[in-house]
Short mmCIF file of C-alpha atoms in Angstrom, two decimals:
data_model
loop_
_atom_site.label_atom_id
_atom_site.label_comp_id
_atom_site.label_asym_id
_atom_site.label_seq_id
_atom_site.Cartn_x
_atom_site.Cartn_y
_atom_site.Cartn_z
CA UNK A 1 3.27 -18.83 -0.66
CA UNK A 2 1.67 -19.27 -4.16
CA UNK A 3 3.53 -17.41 -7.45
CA UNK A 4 0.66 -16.80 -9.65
CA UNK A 5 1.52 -18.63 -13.08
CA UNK A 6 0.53 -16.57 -16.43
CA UNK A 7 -3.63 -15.99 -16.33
CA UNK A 8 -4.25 -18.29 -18.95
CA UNK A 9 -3.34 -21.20 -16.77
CA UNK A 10 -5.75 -19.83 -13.73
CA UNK A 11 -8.89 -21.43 -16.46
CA UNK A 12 -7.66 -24.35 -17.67
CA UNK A 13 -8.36 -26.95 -14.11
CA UNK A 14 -4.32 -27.55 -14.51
CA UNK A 15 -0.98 -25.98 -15.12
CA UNK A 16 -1.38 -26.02 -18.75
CA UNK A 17 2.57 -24.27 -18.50
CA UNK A 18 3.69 -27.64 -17.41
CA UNK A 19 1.67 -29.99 -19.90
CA UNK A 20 -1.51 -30.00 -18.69
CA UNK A 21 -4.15 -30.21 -21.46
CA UNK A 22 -6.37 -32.63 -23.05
CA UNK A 23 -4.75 -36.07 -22.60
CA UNK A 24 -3.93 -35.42 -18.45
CA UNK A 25 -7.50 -33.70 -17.98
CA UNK A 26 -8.37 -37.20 -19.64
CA UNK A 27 -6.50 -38.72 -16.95
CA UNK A 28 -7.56 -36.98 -13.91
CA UNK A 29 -11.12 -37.80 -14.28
CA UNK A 30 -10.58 -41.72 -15.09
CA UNK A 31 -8.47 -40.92 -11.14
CA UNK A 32 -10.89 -39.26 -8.88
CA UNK A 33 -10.06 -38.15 -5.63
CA UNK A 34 -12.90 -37.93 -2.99
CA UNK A 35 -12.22 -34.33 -1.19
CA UNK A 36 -9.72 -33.28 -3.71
CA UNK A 37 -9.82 -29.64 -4.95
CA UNK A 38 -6.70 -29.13 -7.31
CA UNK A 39 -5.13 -30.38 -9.63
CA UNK A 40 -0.66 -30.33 -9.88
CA UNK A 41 2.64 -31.90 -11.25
CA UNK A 42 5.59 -31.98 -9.65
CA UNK A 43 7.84 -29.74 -11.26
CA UNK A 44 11.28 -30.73 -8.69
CA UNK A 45 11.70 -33.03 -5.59
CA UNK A 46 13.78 -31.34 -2.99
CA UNK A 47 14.68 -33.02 0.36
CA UNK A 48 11.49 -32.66 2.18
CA UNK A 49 9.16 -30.65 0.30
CA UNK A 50 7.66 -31.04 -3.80
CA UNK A 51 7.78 -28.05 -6.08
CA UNK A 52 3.90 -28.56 -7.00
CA UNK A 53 2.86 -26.21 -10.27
CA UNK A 54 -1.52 -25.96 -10.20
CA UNK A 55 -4.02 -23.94 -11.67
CA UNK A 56 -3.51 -21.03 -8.98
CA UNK A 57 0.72 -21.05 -9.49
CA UNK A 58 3.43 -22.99 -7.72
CA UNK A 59 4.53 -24.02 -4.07
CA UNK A 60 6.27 -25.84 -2.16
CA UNK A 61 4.29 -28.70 -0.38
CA UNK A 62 4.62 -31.49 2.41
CA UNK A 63 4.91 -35.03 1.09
CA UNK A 64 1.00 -36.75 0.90
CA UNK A 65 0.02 -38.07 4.28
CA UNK A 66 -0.65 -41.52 2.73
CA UNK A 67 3.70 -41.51 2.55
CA UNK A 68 3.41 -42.38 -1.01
CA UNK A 69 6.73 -41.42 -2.91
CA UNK A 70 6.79 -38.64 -5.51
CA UNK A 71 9.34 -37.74 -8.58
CA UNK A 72 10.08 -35.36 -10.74
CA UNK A 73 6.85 -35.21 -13.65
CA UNK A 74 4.24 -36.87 -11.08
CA UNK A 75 0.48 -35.66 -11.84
CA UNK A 76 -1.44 -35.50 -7.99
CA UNK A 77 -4.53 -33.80 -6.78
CA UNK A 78 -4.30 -31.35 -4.20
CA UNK A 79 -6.91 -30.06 -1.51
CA UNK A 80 -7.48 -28.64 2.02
CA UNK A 81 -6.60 -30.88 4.94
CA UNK A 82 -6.14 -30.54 8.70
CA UNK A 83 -2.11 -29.68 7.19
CA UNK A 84 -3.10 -26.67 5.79
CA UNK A 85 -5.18 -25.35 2.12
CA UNK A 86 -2.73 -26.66 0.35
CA UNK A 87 -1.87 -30.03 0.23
CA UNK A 88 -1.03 -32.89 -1.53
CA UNK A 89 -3.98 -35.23 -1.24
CA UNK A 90 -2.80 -37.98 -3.84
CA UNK A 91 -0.61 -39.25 -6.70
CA UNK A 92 -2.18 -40.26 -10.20
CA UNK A 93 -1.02 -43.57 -11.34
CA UNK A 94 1.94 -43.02 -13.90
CA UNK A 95 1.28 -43.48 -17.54
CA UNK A 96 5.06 -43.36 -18.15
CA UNK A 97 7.75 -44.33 -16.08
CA UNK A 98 11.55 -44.24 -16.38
CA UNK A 99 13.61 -46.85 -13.60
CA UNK A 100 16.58 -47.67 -13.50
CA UNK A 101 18.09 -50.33 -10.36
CA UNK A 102 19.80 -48.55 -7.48
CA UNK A 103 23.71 -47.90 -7.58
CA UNK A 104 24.58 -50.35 -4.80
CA UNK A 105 25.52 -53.91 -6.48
CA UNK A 106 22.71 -55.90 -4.19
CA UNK A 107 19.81 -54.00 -4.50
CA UNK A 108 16.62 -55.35 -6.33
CA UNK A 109 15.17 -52.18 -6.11
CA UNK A 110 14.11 -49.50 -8.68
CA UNK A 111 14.89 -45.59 -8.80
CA UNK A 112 12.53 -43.78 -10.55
CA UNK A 113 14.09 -41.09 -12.34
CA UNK A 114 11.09 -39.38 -14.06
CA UNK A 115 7.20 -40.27 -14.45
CA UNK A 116 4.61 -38.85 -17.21
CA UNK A 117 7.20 -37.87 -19.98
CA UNK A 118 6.55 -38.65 -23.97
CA UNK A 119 10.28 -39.26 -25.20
CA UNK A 120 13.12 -40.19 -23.22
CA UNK A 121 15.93 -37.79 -24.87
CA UNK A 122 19.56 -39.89 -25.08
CA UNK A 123 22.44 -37.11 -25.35
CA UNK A 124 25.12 -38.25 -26.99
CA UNK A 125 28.58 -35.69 -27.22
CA UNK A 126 30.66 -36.05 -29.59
CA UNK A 127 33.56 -34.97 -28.17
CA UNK A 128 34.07 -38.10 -26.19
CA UNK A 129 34.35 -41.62 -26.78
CA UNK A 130 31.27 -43.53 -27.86
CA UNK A 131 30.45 -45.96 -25.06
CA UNK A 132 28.17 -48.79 -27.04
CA UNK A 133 26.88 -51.18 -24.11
CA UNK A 134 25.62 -47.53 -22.53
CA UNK A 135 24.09 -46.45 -25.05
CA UNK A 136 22.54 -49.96 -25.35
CA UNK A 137 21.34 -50.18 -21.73
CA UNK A 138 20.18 -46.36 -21.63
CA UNK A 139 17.93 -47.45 -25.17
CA UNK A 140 16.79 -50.66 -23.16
CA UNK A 141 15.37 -48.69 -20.59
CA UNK A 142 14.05 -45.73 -22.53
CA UNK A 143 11.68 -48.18 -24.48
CA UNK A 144 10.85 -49.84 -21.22
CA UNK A 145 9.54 -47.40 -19.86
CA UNK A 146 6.76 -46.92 -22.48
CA UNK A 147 7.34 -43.58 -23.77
CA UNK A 148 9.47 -42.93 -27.29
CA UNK A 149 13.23 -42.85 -26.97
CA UNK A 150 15.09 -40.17 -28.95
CA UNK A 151 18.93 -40.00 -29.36
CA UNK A 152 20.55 -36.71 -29.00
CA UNK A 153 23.61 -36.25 -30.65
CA UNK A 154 25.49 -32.87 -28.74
CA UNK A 155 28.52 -30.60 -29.89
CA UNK A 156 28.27 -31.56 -33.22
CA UNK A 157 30.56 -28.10 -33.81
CA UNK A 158 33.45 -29.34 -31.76
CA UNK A 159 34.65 -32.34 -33.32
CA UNK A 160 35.88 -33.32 -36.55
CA UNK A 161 34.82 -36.88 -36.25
CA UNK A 162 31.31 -35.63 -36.45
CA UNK A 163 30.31 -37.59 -39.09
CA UNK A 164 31.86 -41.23 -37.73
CA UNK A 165 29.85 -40.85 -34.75
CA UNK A 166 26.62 -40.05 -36.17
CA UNK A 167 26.91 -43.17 -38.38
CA UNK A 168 27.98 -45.35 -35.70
CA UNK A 169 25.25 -43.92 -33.57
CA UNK A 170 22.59 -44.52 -36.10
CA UNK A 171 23.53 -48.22 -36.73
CA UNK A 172 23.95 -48.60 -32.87
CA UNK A 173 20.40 -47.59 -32.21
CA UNK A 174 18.46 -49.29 -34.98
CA UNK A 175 14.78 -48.35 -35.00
CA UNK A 176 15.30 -45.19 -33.10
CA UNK A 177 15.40 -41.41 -34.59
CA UNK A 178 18.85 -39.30 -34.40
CA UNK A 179 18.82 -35.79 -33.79
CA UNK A 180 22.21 -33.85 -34.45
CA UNK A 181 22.96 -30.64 -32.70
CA UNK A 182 25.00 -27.87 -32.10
CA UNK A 183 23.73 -25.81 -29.26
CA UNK A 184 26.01 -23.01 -29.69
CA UNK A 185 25.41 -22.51 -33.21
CA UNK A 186 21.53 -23.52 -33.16
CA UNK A 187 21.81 -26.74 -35.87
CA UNK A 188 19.19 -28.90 -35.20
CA UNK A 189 17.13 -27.29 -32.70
CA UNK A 190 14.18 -26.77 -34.64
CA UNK A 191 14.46 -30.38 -35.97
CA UNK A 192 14.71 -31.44 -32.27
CA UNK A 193 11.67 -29.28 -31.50
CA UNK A 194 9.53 -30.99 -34.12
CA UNK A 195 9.70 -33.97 -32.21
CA UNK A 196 8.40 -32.67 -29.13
CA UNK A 197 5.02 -30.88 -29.89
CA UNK A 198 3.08 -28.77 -27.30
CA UNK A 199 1.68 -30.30 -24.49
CA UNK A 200 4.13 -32.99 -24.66
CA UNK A 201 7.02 -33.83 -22.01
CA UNK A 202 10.31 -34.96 -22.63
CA UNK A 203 12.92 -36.04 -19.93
CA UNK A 204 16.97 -35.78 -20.93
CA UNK A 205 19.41 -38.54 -20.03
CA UNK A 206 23.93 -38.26 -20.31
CA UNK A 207 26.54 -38.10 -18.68
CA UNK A 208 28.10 -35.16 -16.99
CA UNK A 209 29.06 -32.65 -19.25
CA UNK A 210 26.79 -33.88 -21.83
CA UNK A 211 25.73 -30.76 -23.17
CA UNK A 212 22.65 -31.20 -21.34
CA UNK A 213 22.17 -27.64 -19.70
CA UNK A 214 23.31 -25.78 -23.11
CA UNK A 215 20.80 -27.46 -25.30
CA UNK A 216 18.16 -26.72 -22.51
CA UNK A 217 18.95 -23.05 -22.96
CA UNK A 218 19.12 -23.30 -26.53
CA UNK A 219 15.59 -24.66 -26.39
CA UNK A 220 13.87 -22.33 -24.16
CA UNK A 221 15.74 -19.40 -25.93
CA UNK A 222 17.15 -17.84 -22.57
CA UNK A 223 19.64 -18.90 -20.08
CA UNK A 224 17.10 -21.05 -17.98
CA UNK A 225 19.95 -23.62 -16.53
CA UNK A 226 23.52 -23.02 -15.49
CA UNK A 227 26.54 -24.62 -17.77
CA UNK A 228 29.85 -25.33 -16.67
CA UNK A 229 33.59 -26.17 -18.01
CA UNK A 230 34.62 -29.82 -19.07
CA UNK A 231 37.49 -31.27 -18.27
CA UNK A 232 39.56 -32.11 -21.33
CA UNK A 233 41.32 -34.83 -19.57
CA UNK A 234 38.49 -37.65 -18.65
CA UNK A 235 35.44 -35.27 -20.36
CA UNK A 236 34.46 -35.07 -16.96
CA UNK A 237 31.98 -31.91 -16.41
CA UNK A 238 31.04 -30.30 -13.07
CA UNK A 239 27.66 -30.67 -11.97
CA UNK A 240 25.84 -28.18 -12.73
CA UNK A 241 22.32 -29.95 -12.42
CA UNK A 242 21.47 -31.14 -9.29
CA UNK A 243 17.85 -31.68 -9.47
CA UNK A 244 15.68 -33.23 -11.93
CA UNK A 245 13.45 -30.27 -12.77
CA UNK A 246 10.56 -29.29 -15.47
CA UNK A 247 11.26 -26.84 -17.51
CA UNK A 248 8.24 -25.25 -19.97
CA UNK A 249 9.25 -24.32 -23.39
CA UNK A 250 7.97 -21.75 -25.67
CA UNK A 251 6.04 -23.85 -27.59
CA UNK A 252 4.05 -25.23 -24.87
CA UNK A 253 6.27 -28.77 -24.29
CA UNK A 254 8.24 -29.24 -20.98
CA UNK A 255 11.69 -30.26 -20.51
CA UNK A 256 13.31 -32.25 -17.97
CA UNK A 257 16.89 -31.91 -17.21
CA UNK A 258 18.31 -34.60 -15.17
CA UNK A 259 22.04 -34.62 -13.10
CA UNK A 260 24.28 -36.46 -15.47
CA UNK A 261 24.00 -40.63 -14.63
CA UNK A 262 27.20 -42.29 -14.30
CA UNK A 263 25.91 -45.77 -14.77
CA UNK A 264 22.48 -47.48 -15.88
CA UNK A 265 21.52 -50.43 -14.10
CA UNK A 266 18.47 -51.93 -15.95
CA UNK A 267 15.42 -53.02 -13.63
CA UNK A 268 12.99 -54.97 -14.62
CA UNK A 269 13.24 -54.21 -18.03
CA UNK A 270 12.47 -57.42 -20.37
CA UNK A 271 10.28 -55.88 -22.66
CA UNK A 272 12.55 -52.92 -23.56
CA UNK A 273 15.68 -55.52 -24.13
CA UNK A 274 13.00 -57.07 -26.44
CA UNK A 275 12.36 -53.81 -28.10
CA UNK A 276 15.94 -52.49 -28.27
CA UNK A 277 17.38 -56.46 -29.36
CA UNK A 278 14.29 -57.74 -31.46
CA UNK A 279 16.68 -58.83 -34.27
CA UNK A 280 18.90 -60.75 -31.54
CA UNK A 281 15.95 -62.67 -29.88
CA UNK A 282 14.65 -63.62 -33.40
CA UNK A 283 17.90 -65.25 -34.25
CA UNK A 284 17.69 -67.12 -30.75
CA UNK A 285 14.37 -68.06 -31.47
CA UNK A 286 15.39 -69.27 -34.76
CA UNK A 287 17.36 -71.90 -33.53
CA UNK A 288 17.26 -75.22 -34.33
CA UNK A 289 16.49 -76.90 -30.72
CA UNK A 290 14.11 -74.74 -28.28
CA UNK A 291 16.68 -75.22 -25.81
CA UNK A 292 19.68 -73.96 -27.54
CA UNK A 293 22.58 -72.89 -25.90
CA UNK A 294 23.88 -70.90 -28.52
CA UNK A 295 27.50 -72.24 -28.26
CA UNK A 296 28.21 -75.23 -30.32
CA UNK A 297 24.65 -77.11 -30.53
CA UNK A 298 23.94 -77.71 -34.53
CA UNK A 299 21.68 -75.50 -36.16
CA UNK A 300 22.28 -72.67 -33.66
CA UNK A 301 20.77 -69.81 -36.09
CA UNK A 302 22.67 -67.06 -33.36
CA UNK A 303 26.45 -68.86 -34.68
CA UNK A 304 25.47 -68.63 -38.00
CA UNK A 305 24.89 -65.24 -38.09
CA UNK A 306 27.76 -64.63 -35.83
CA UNK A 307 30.02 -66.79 -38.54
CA UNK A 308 28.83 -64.90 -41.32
CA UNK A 309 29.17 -61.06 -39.81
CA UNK A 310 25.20 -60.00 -39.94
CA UNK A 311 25.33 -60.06 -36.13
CA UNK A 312 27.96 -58.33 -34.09
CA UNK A 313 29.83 -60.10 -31.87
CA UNK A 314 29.89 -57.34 -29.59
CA UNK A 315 26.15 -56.68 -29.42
CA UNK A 316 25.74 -60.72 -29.29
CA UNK A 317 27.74 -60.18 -26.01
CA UNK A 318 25.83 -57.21 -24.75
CA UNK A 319 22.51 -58.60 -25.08
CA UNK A 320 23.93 -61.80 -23.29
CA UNK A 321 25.05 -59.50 -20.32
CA UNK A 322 21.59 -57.76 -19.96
CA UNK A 323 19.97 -60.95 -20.03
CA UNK A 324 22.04 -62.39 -17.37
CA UNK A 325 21.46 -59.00 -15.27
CA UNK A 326 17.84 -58.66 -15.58
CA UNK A 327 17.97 -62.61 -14.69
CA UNK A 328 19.96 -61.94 -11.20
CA UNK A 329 17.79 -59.26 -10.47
CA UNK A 330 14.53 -60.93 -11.08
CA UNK A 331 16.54 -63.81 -8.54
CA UNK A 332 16.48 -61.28 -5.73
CA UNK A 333 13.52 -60.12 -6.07
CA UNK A 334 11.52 -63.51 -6.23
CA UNK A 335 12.35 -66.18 -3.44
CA UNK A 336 10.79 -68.62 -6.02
CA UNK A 337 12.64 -68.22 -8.48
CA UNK A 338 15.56 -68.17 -6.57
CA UNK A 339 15.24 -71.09 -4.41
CA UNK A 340 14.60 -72.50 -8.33
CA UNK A 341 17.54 -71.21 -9.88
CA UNK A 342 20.06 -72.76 -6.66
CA UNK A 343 17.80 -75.79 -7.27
CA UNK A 344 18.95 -76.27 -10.59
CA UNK A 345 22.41 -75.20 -9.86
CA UNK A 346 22.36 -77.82 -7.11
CA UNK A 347 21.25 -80.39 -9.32
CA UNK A 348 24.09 -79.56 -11.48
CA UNK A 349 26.74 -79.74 -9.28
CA UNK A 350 25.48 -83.30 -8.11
CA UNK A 351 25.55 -84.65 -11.58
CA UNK A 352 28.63 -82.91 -12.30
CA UNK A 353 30.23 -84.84 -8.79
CA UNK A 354 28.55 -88.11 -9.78
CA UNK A 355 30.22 -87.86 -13.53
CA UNK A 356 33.36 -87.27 -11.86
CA UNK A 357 33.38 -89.92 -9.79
CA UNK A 358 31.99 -92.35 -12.51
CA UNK A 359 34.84 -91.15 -14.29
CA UNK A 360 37.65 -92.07 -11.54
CA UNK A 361 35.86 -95.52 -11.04
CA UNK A 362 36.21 -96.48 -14.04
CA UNK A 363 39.68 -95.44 -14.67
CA UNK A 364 40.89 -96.48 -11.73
CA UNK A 365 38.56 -100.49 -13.21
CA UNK A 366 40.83 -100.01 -16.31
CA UNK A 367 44.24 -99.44 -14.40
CA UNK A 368 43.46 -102.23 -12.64
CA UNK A 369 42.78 -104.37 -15.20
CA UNK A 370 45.85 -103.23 -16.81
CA UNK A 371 48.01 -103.78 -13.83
CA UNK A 372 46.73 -107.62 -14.00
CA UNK A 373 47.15 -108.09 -17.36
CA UNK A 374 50.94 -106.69 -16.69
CA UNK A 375 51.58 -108.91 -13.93
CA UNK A 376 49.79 -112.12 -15.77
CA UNK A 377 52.35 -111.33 -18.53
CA UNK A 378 55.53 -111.02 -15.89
CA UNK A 379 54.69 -114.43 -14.94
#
């Protein structure tokens, strides 16, 4: 059963409500769809049906036929089929996309969290600990993704340290604009809201207890999404977002609220390390030697900046670790360069045997020639 959205959505060929306009009108005719009637988005994923907002309201619909797999943000045409009037007849290619890899250790595959957003909103409390390799990966993949990332700074009321975060925050995520705010009080809402124009989408990202569903509110200027306590002892918060879920603003943007992420494994995301590390893989590429270790080879340009304090040891080390990660994963999911990468590994521990044993040879040559020389002398 349909719920009518407001009339002035019933004229515009899309749920204008949810951030249809100009740009995704744009997009729907380079994307045509022989029989399709409708056009949607996918306002929330539930277990086996889509929340689909169109021009004539929103409903809950059956996954497409062609078993294609929908999130949260997805623009699809809709149409009559032998199903039923309403169905959902195809899914746009996505302009945006956020990943991330899936929680188990050995996967090589990607979860996509959210699809067709603009900015990719970090929260950052401050009434916790500021965790610097998450706030790393979470940047890595907010660039990768291709939209802009924007770090949220939350609570700002509740902690006297304020101030230390914000500048540790702002160094951490060189290149990308801080927002402060206080939800409760309203600081920096309309400063947040500058960034995110009519029309355009933006999805939120943090932990549990985040601040998350109190800034949504704050934002929409009613009590749209439920908050809960958080626990003083870990900053733990109960979960009181389930769903990923589109929410429209006043002002004509939509908001995503996402359930707070414990972790961020990066997939496939090379070009957002490069974005979110540019200064790091300039030093590498700096080097003296094209092969450079970056360890104790002369003219390593990444130890000289390392010696001298303009790089961070810490961020040297958390760029290393993402490499290495993105490297494994790319292992898994390519046979070639697998079978290449135990190759070489292979090849090393050959050479490394044959040095050994080079080496024993040739001391046990010398104690042998020692022992003769000791018994030439005895005699």
């Amino acid at each position: 059963m349909y719920n009518p959205l407001p009339s002035t959505a019933a004229t515009s060929g899309g749920p204008i409500n949810y951030g249809y306009g100009p740009r995704a009108a744009a997009h729907f005719e380079d994307n045509p769809l022989p029989g399709a009637t409708g056009r949607g988005r996918v306002i929330r994923v539930d277990r086996t049906l889509l929340l689909v907002a169109s021009e004539e309201g929103t409903a809950h619909l059956p996954y497409p036929l062609t078993g294609e797999t929908a999130v949260t943000g997805d623009w699809v045409w809709t149409g009559p089929n032998r199903a039923g009037p309403h169905q959902i007849l195809g899914i746009l290619p996505r302009l945006t996309e956020l990943s991330r890899k899936r929680a188990f250790e050995d996967s090589s595959e990607a979860q996509v969290l959210a699809a067709n957003m603009d900015v990719v909103g970090v929260v950052v409390p401050v009434d916790r600990p500021l965790t610097h390799n998450r706030l790393e990966r979470t940047l890595v993949a907010a660039w990768d993704s291709g939209a802009t990332p924007l770090v949220i700074i939350t609570k700002a009321d509740l902690a006297d340290v304020a101030d230390d975060v914000v500048g540790k925050v702002i160094l951490q995520a060189a290149g990308v604009e801080v927002v402060t705010t206080s939800a409760e009080d309203g600081d920096g809402i309309d400063a947040l809201l500058s960034h995110l124009p009519g029309g355009r989408t933006i999805v939120l990202l943090g932990p549990s207890g985040a601040g998350k569903s109190t800034l949504i509110n704050a934002l929409a200027g009613s009590q749209v999404q439920h908050t809960g306590e958080v626990r003083s002892g870990d900053f733990k918060g109960k979960h009181t977002t389930t769903a990923r879920e589109l929410v429209p603003l006043p002002n004509g943007a939509v908001l995503m609220d996402t359930p707070g992420v414990r972790g961020f494994g990066l997939f496939d995301a090379a070009d957002g390390l490069g974005e979110m590390f540019g200064d790091v893989a300039e030093l590498a590429g700096s080097c003296r030697f094209a092969d450079c270790a970056h360890r104790t080879e002369p003219g390593c340009a990444v130890q000289a900046a390392l010696a001298d304090g303009s790089l961070a040891e810490r961020r040297w080390l958390s760029y290393g670790k993402m490499q290495r990660e993105l490297a494994a994963l790319a292992r898994r999911s390519d046979v070639a360069a697998q079978r290449a990468y135990y190759r070489e590994w292979h090849q090393k521990v050959v050479s490394a045997g044959t040095s050994q044993r080079s080496a024993e040879r040739g001391l046990a040559e010398k104690q042998e020639r020692s022992g003769g020389k000791n018994r030439r002398g005895r005699r």
